[in-house]
Coordinates of C-alpha atoms and ligand atoms in Angstrom, one line a residue:
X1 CA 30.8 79.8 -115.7
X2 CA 28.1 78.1 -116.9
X3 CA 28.4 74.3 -117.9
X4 CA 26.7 73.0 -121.1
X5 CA 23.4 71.2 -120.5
X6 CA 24.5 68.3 -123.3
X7 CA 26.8 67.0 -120.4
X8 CA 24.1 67.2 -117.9
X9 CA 21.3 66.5 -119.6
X10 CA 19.4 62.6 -118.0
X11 CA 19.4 60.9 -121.3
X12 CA 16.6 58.1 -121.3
X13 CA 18.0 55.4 -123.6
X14 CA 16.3 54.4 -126.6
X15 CA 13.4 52.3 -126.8
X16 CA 13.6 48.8 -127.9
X17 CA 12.5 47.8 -131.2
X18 CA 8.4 47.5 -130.5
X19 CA 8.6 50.1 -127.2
X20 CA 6.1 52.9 -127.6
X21 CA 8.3 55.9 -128.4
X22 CA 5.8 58.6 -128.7
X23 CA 5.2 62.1 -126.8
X24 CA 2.5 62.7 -124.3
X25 CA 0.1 64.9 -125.6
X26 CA 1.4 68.0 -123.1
X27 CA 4.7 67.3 -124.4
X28 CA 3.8 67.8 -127.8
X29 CA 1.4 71.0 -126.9
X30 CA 4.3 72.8 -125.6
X31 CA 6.9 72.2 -128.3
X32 CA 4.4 72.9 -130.4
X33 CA 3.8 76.3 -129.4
X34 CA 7.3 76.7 -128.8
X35 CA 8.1 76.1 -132.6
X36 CA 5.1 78.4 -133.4
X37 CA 6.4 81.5 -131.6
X38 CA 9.9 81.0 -133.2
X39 CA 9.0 79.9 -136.8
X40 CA 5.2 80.5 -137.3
X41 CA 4.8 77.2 -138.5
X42 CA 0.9 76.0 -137.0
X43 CA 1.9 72.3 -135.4
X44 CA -2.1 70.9 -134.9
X45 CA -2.4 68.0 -133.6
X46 CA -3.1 66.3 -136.6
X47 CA 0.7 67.1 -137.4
X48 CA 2.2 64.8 -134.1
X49 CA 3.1 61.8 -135.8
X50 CA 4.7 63.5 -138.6
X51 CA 6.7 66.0 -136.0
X52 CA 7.3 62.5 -133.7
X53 CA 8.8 60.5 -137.1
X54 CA 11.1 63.3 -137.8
X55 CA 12.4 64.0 -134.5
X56 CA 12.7 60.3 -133.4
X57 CA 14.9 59.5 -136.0
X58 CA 17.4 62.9 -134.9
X59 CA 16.6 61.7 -131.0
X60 CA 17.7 58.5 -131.4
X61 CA 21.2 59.4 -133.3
X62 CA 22.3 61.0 -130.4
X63 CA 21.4 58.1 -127.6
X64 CA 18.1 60.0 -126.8
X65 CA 14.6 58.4 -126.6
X66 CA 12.0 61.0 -128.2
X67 CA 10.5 62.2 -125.1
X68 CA 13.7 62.5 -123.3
X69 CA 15.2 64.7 -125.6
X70 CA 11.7 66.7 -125.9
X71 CA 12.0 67.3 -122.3
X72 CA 15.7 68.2 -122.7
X73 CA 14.9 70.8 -125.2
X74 CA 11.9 71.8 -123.4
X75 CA 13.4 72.5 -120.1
X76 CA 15.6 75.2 -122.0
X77 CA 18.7 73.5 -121.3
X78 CA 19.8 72.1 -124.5
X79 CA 22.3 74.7 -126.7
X80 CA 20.5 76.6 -129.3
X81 CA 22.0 74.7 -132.2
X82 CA 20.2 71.9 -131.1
X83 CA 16.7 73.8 -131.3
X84 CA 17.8 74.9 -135.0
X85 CA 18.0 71.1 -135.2
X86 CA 14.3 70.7 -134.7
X87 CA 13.6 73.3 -136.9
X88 CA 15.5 71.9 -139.9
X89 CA 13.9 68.6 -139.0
X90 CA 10.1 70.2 -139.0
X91 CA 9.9 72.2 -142.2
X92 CA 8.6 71.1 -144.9
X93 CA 10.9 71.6 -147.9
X94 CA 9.2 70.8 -151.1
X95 CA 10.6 72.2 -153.9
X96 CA 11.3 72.3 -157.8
X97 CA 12.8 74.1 -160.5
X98 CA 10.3 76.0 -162.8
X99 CA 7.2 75.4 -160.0
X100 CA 4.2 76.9 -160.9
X101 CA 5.5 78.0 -164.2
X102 CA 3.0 80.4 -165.0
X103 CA 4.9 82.7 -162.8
X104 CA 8.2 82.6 -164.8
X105 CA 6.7 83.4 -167.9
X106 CA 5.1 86.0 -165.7
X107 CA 8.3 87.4 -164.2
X108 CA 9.6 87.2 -168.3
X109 CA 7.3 88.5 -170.1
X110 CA 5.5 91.3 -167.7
X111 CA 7.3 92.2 -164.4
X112 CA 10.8 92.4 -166.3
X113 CA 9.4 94.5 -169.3
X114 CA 8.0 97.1 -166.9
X115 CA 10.5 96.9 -164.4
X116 CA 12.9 97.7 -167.3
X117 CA 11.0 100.9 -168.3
X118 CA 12.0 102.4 -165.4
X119 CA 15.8 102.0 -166.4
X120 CA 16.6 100.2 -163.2
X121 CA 20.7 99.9 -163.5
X122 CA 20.2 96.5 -161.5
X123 CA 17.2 94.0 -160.9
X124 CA 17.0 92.9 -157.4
X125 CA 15.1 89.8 -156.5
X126 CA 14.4 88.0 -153.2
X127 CA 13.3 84.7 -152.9
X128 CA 11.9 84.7 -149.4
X129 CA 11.7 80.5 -148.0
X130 CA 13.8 79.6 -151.2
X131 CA 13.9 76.1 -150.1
X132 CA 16.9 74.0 -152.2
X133 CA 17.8 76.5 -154.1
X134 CA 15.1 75.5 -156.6
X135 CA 13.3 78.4 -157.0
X136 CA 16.2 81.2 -156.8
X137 CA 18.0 79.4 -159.7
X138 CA 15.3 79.2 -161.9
X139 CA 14.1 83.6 -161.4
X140 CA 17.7 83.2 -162.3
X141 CA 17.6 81.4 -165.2
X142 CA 14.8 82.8 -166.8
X143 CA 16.8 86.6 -166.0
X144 CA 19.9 85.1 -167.9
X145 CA 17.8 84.9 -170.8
X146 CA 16.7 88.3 -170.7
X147 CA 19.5 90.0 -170.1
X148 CA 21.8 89.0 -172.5
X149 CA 19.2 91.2 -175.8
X150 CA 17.6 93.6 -173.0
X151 CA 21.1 94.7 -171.5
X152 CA 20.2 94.5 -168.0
X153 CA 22.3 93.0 -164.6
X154 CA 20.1 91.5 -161.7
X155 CA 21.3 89.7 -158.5
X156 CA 19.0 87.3 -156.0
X157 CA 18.9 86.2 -152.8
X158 CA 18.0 83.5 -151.4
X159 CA 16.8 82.8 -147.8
X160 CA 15.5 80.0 -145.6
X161 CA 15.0 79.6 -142.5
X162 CA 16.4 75.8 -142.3
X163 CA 20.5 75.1 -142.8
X164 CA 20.1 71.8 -144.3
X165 CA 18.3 73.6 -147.5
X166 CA 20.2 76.5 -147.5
X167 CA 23.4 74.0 -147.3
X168 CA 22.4 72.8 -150.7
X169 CA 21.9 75.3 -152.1
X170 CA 24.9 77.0 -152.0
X171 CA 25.9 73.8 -153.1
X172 CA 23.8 74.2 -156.4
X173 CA 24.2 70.2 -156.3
X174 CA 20.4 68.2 -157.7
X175 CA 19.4 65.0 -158.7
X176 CA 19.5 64.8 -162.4
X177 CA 15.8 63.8 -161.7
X178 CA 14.8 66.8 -160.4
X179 CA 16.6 68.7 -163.9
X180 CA 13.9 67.1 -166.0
X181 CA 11.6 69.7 -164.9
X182 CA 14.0 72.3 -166.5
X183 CA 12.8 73.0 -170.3
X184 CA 15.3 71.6 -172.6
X185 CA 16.7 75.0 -173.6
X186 CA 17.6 75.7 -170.1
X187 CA 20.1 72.7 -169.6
X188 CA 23.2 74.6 -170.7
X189 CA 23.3 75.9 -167.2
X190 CA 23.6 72.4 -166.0
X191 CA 27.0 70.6 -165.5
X192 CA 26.3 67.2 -165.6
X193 CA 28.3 64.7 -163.0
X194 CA 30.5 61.6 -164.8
X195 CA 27.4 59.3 -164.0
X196 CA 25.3 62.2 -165.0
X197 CA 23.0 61.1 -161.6
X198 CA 23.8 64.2 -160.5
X199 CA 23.7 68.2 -161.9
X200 CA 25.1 71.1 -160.5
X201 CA 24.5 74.9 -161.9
X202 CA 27.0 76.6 -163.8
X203 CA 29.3 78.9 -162.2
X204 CA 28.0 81.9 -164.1
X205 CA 24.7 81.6 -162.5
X206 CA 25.8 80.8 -159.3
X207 CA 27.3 84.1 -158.7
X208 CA 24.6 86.0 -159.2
X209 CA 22.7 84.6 -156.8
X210 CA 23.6 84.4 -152.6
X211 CA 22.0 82.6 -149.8
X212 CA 21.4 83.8 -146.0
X213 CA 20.0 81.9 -143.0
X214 CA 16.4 84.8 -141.8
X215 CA 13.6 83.5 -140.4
X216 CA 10.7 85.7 -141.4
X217 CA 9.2 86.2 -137.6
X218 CA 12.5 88.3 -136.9
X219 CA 11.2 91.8 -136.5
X220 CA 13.2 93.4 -138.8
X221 CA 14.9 91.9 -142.1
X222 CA 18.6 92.8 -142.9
X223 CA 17.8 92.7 -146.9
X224 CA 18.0 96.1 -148.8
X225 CA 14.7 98.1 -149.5
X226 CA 14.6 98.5 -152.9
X227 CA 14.2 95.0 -154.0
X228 CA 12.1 94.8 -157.1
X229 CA 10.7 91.7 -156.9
X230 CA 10.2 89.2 -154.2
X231 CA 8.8 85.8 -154.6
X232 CA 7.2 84.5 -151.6
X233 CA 5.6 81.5 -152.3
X234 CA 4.5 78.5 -150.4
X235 CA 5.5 79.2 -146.7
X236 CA 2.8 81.7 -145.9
X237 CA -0.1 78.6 -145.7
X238 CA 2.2 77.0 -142.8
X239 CA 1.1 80.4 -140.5
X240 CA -1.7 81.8 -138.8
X241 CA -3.7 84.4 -140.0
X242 CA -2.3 87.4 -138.2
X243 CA 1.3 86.2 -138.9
X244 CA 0.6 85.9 -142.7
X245 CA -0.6 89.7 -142.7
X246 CA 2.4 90.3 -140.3
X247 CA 5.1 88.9 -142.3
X248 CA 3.9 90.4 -145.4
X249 CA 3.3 93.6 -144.4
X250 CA 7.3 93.6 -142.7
X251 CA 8.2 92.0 -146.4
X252 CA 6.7 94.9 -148.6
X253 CA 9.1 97.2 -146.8
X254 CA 11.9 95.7 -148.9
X255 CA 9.9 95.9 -151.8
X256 CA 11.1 99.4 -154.2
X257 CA 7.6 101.0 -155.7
X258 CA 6.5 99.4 -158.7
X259 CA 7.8 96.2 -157.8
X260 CA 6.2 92.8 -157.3
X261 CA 5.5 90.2 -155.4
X262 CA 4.4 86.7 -156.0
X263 CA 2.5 84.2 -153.6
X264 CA 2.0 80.6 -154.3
X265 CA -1.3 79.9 -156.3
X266 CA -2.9 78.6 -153.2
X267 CA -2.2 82.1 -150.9
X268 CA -3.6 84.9 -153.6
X269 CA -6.4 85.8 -151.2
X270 CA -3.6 86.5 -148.7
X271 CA -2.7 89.0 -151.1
X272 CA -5.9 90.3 -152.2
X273 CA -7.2 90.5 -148.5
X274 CA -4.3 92.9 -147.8
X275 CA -5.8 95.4 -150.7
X276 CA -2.8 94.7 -152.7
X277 CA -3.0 95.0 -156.8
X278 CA -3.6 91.6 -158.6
X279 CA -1.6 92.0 -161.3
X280 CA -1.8 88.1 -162.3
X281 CA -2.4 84.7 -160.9
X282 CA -1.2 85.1 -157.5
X283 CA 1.2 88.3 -158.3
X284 CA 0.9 91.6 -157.1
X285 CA 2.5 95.4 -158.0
X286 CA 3.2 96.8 -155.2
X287 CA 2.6 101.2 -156.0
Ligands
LIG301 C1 7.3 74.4 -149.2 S1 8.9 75.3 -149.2 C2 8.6 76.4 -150.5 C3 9.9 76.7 -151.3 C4 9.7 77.6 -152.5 N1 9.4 78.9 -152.1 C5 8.7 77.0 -153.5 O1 7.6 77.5 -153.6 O2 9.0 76.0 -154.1 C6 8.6 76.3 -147.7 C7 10.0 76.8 -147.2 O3 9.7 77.8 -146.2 C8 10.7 77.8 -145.2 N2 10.2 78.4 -144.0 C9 9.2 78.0 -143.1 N3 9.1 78.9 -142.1 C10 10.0 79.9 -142.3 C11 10.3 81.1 -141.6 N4 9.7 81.4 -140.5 N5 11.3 81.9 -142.1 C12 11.9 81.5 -143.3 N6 11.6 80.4 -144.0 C13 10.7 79.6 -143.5 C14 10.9 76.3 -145.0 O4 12.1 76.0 -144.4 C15 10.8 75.8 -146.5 O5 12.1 75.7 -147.1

């Protein structure tokens, strides 16, 4: 029987208001890499005092200074949940509803057109690093108004590699801040808290779309292969080269002929450089 590292582990106590909490360069070197092989995500060493400022605060709930429980996770001892932690703590989450607009109107006015030509009897789309929520809500937004005159279905799924995103949302729960990037129109699939501080997204919408934990290193994905659209966008820059190619390549498996795929603005050459068909700023048909 094997007896849980957390009860073992040497905790060093936390620092002292002005006591230098920060990781040895070695120590930071070999999480780093460790958090590259499992999430892709490049750590350079220009990233260390971000990585140290979001682990210290985690470290130093649970009694820990930072290096101490760096070491503890490095020595393989802690339980896997705890490296999960890390990883929720490291992404970068930034999000919003209708980001990079351009690509709804896209997804509207193009890709669902000639998508429908092909009498599809239900749209599939995948956002792949969906973040919040954000980004799944709004494909699905922009699909409700579509289907009701073209008489189509369509279903989404959203995945993330981090729980504390994926937590909200299947929540659907947003600052009624970050609603005022939803066009007016659009608000009727917004229930407002009593304070309205908060919004949450109707019922109707939220059951056509579903949320799964994948991280996009695993070899294979467990999402059908006939998805016709898949928005990738914004998580490819955190990678290397050779995982970026990698991860699309694994992606367009999933992706049914005809369909299409869109990067963030910034990662089009990633596209392009894979001899994929530009079919708009930063989309792609995939033949
Ligand atoms: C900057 S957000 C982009 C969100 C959304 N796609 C958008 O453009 O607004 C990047 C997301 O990628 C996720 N991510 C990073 N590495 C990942 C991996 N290996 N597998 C799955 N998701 C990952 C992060 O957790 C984060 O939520």
């Amino acid at each position: 029987m094997h007896f849980r590292a957390e009860h073992t582990a040497a905790r060093a106590p936390v620092p002292s208001k002005g006591t230098e909490d920060v990781l040895p360069a070695r120590t930071f070197e070999n999480l780093a890499r460790r958090v590259t092989e499992h999430t892709g995500i490049r750590l350079p060493v220009s990233k260390k005092q971000m990585v140290e400022g979001r682990l210290r605060k985690h470290a130093h709930a649970l009694g820990m200074a930072l290096t101490g429980y760096c070491d503890w996770l490095l020595a393989g001892d802690a339980p896997e949940a705890e490296f999960q932690r890390v990883v929720d703590a490291i992404t970068t989450n930034k999000t919003d509803f209708y980001r990079e607009p351009d690509h709804f109107e896209h997804l509207a006015g193009y890709a669902v057109p000639q998508l429908l030509k092909h009498q599809r009897p239900l749209l599939k789309v995948w956002s792949a690093a969906c973040s919040t929520g954000a980004e799944a809500y709004t494909i699905a937004m922009v699909l409700a108004e579509r289907a009701g005159a073209h008489r189509f279905r369509f279903a989404i799924l959203g995945t993330d590699i981090c729980t504390t995103v994926l937590a909200q949302a299947e929540r659907a729960i947003y600052d009624a801040d970050v609603a005022t990037a939803i066009p007016g129109p659009q608000h009727r699939y917004l229930l407002r808290s009593r304070k309205a501080d908060d919004v949450r997204i109707v019922p109707e919408l939220r059951r056509l779309v579903r949320f799964a934990h994948l991280n996009l290193m695993d070899g294979r994905y467990p999402v059908d292969r006939d998805v016709d659209v898949i928005f990738l966008r914004n998580v490819l820059i955190y990678f290397d080269k050779p995982t970026q190619t990698a991860v699309l390549r694994k992606l367009l498996r999933h992706l049914h002929p005809g369909g299409f795929l869109y990067l963030g603005h910034s990662e089009s050459m990633i596209g392009t450089e894979l001899g994929l068909k530009e079919v708009g700023p930063a989309v792609f048909r995939w033949k």
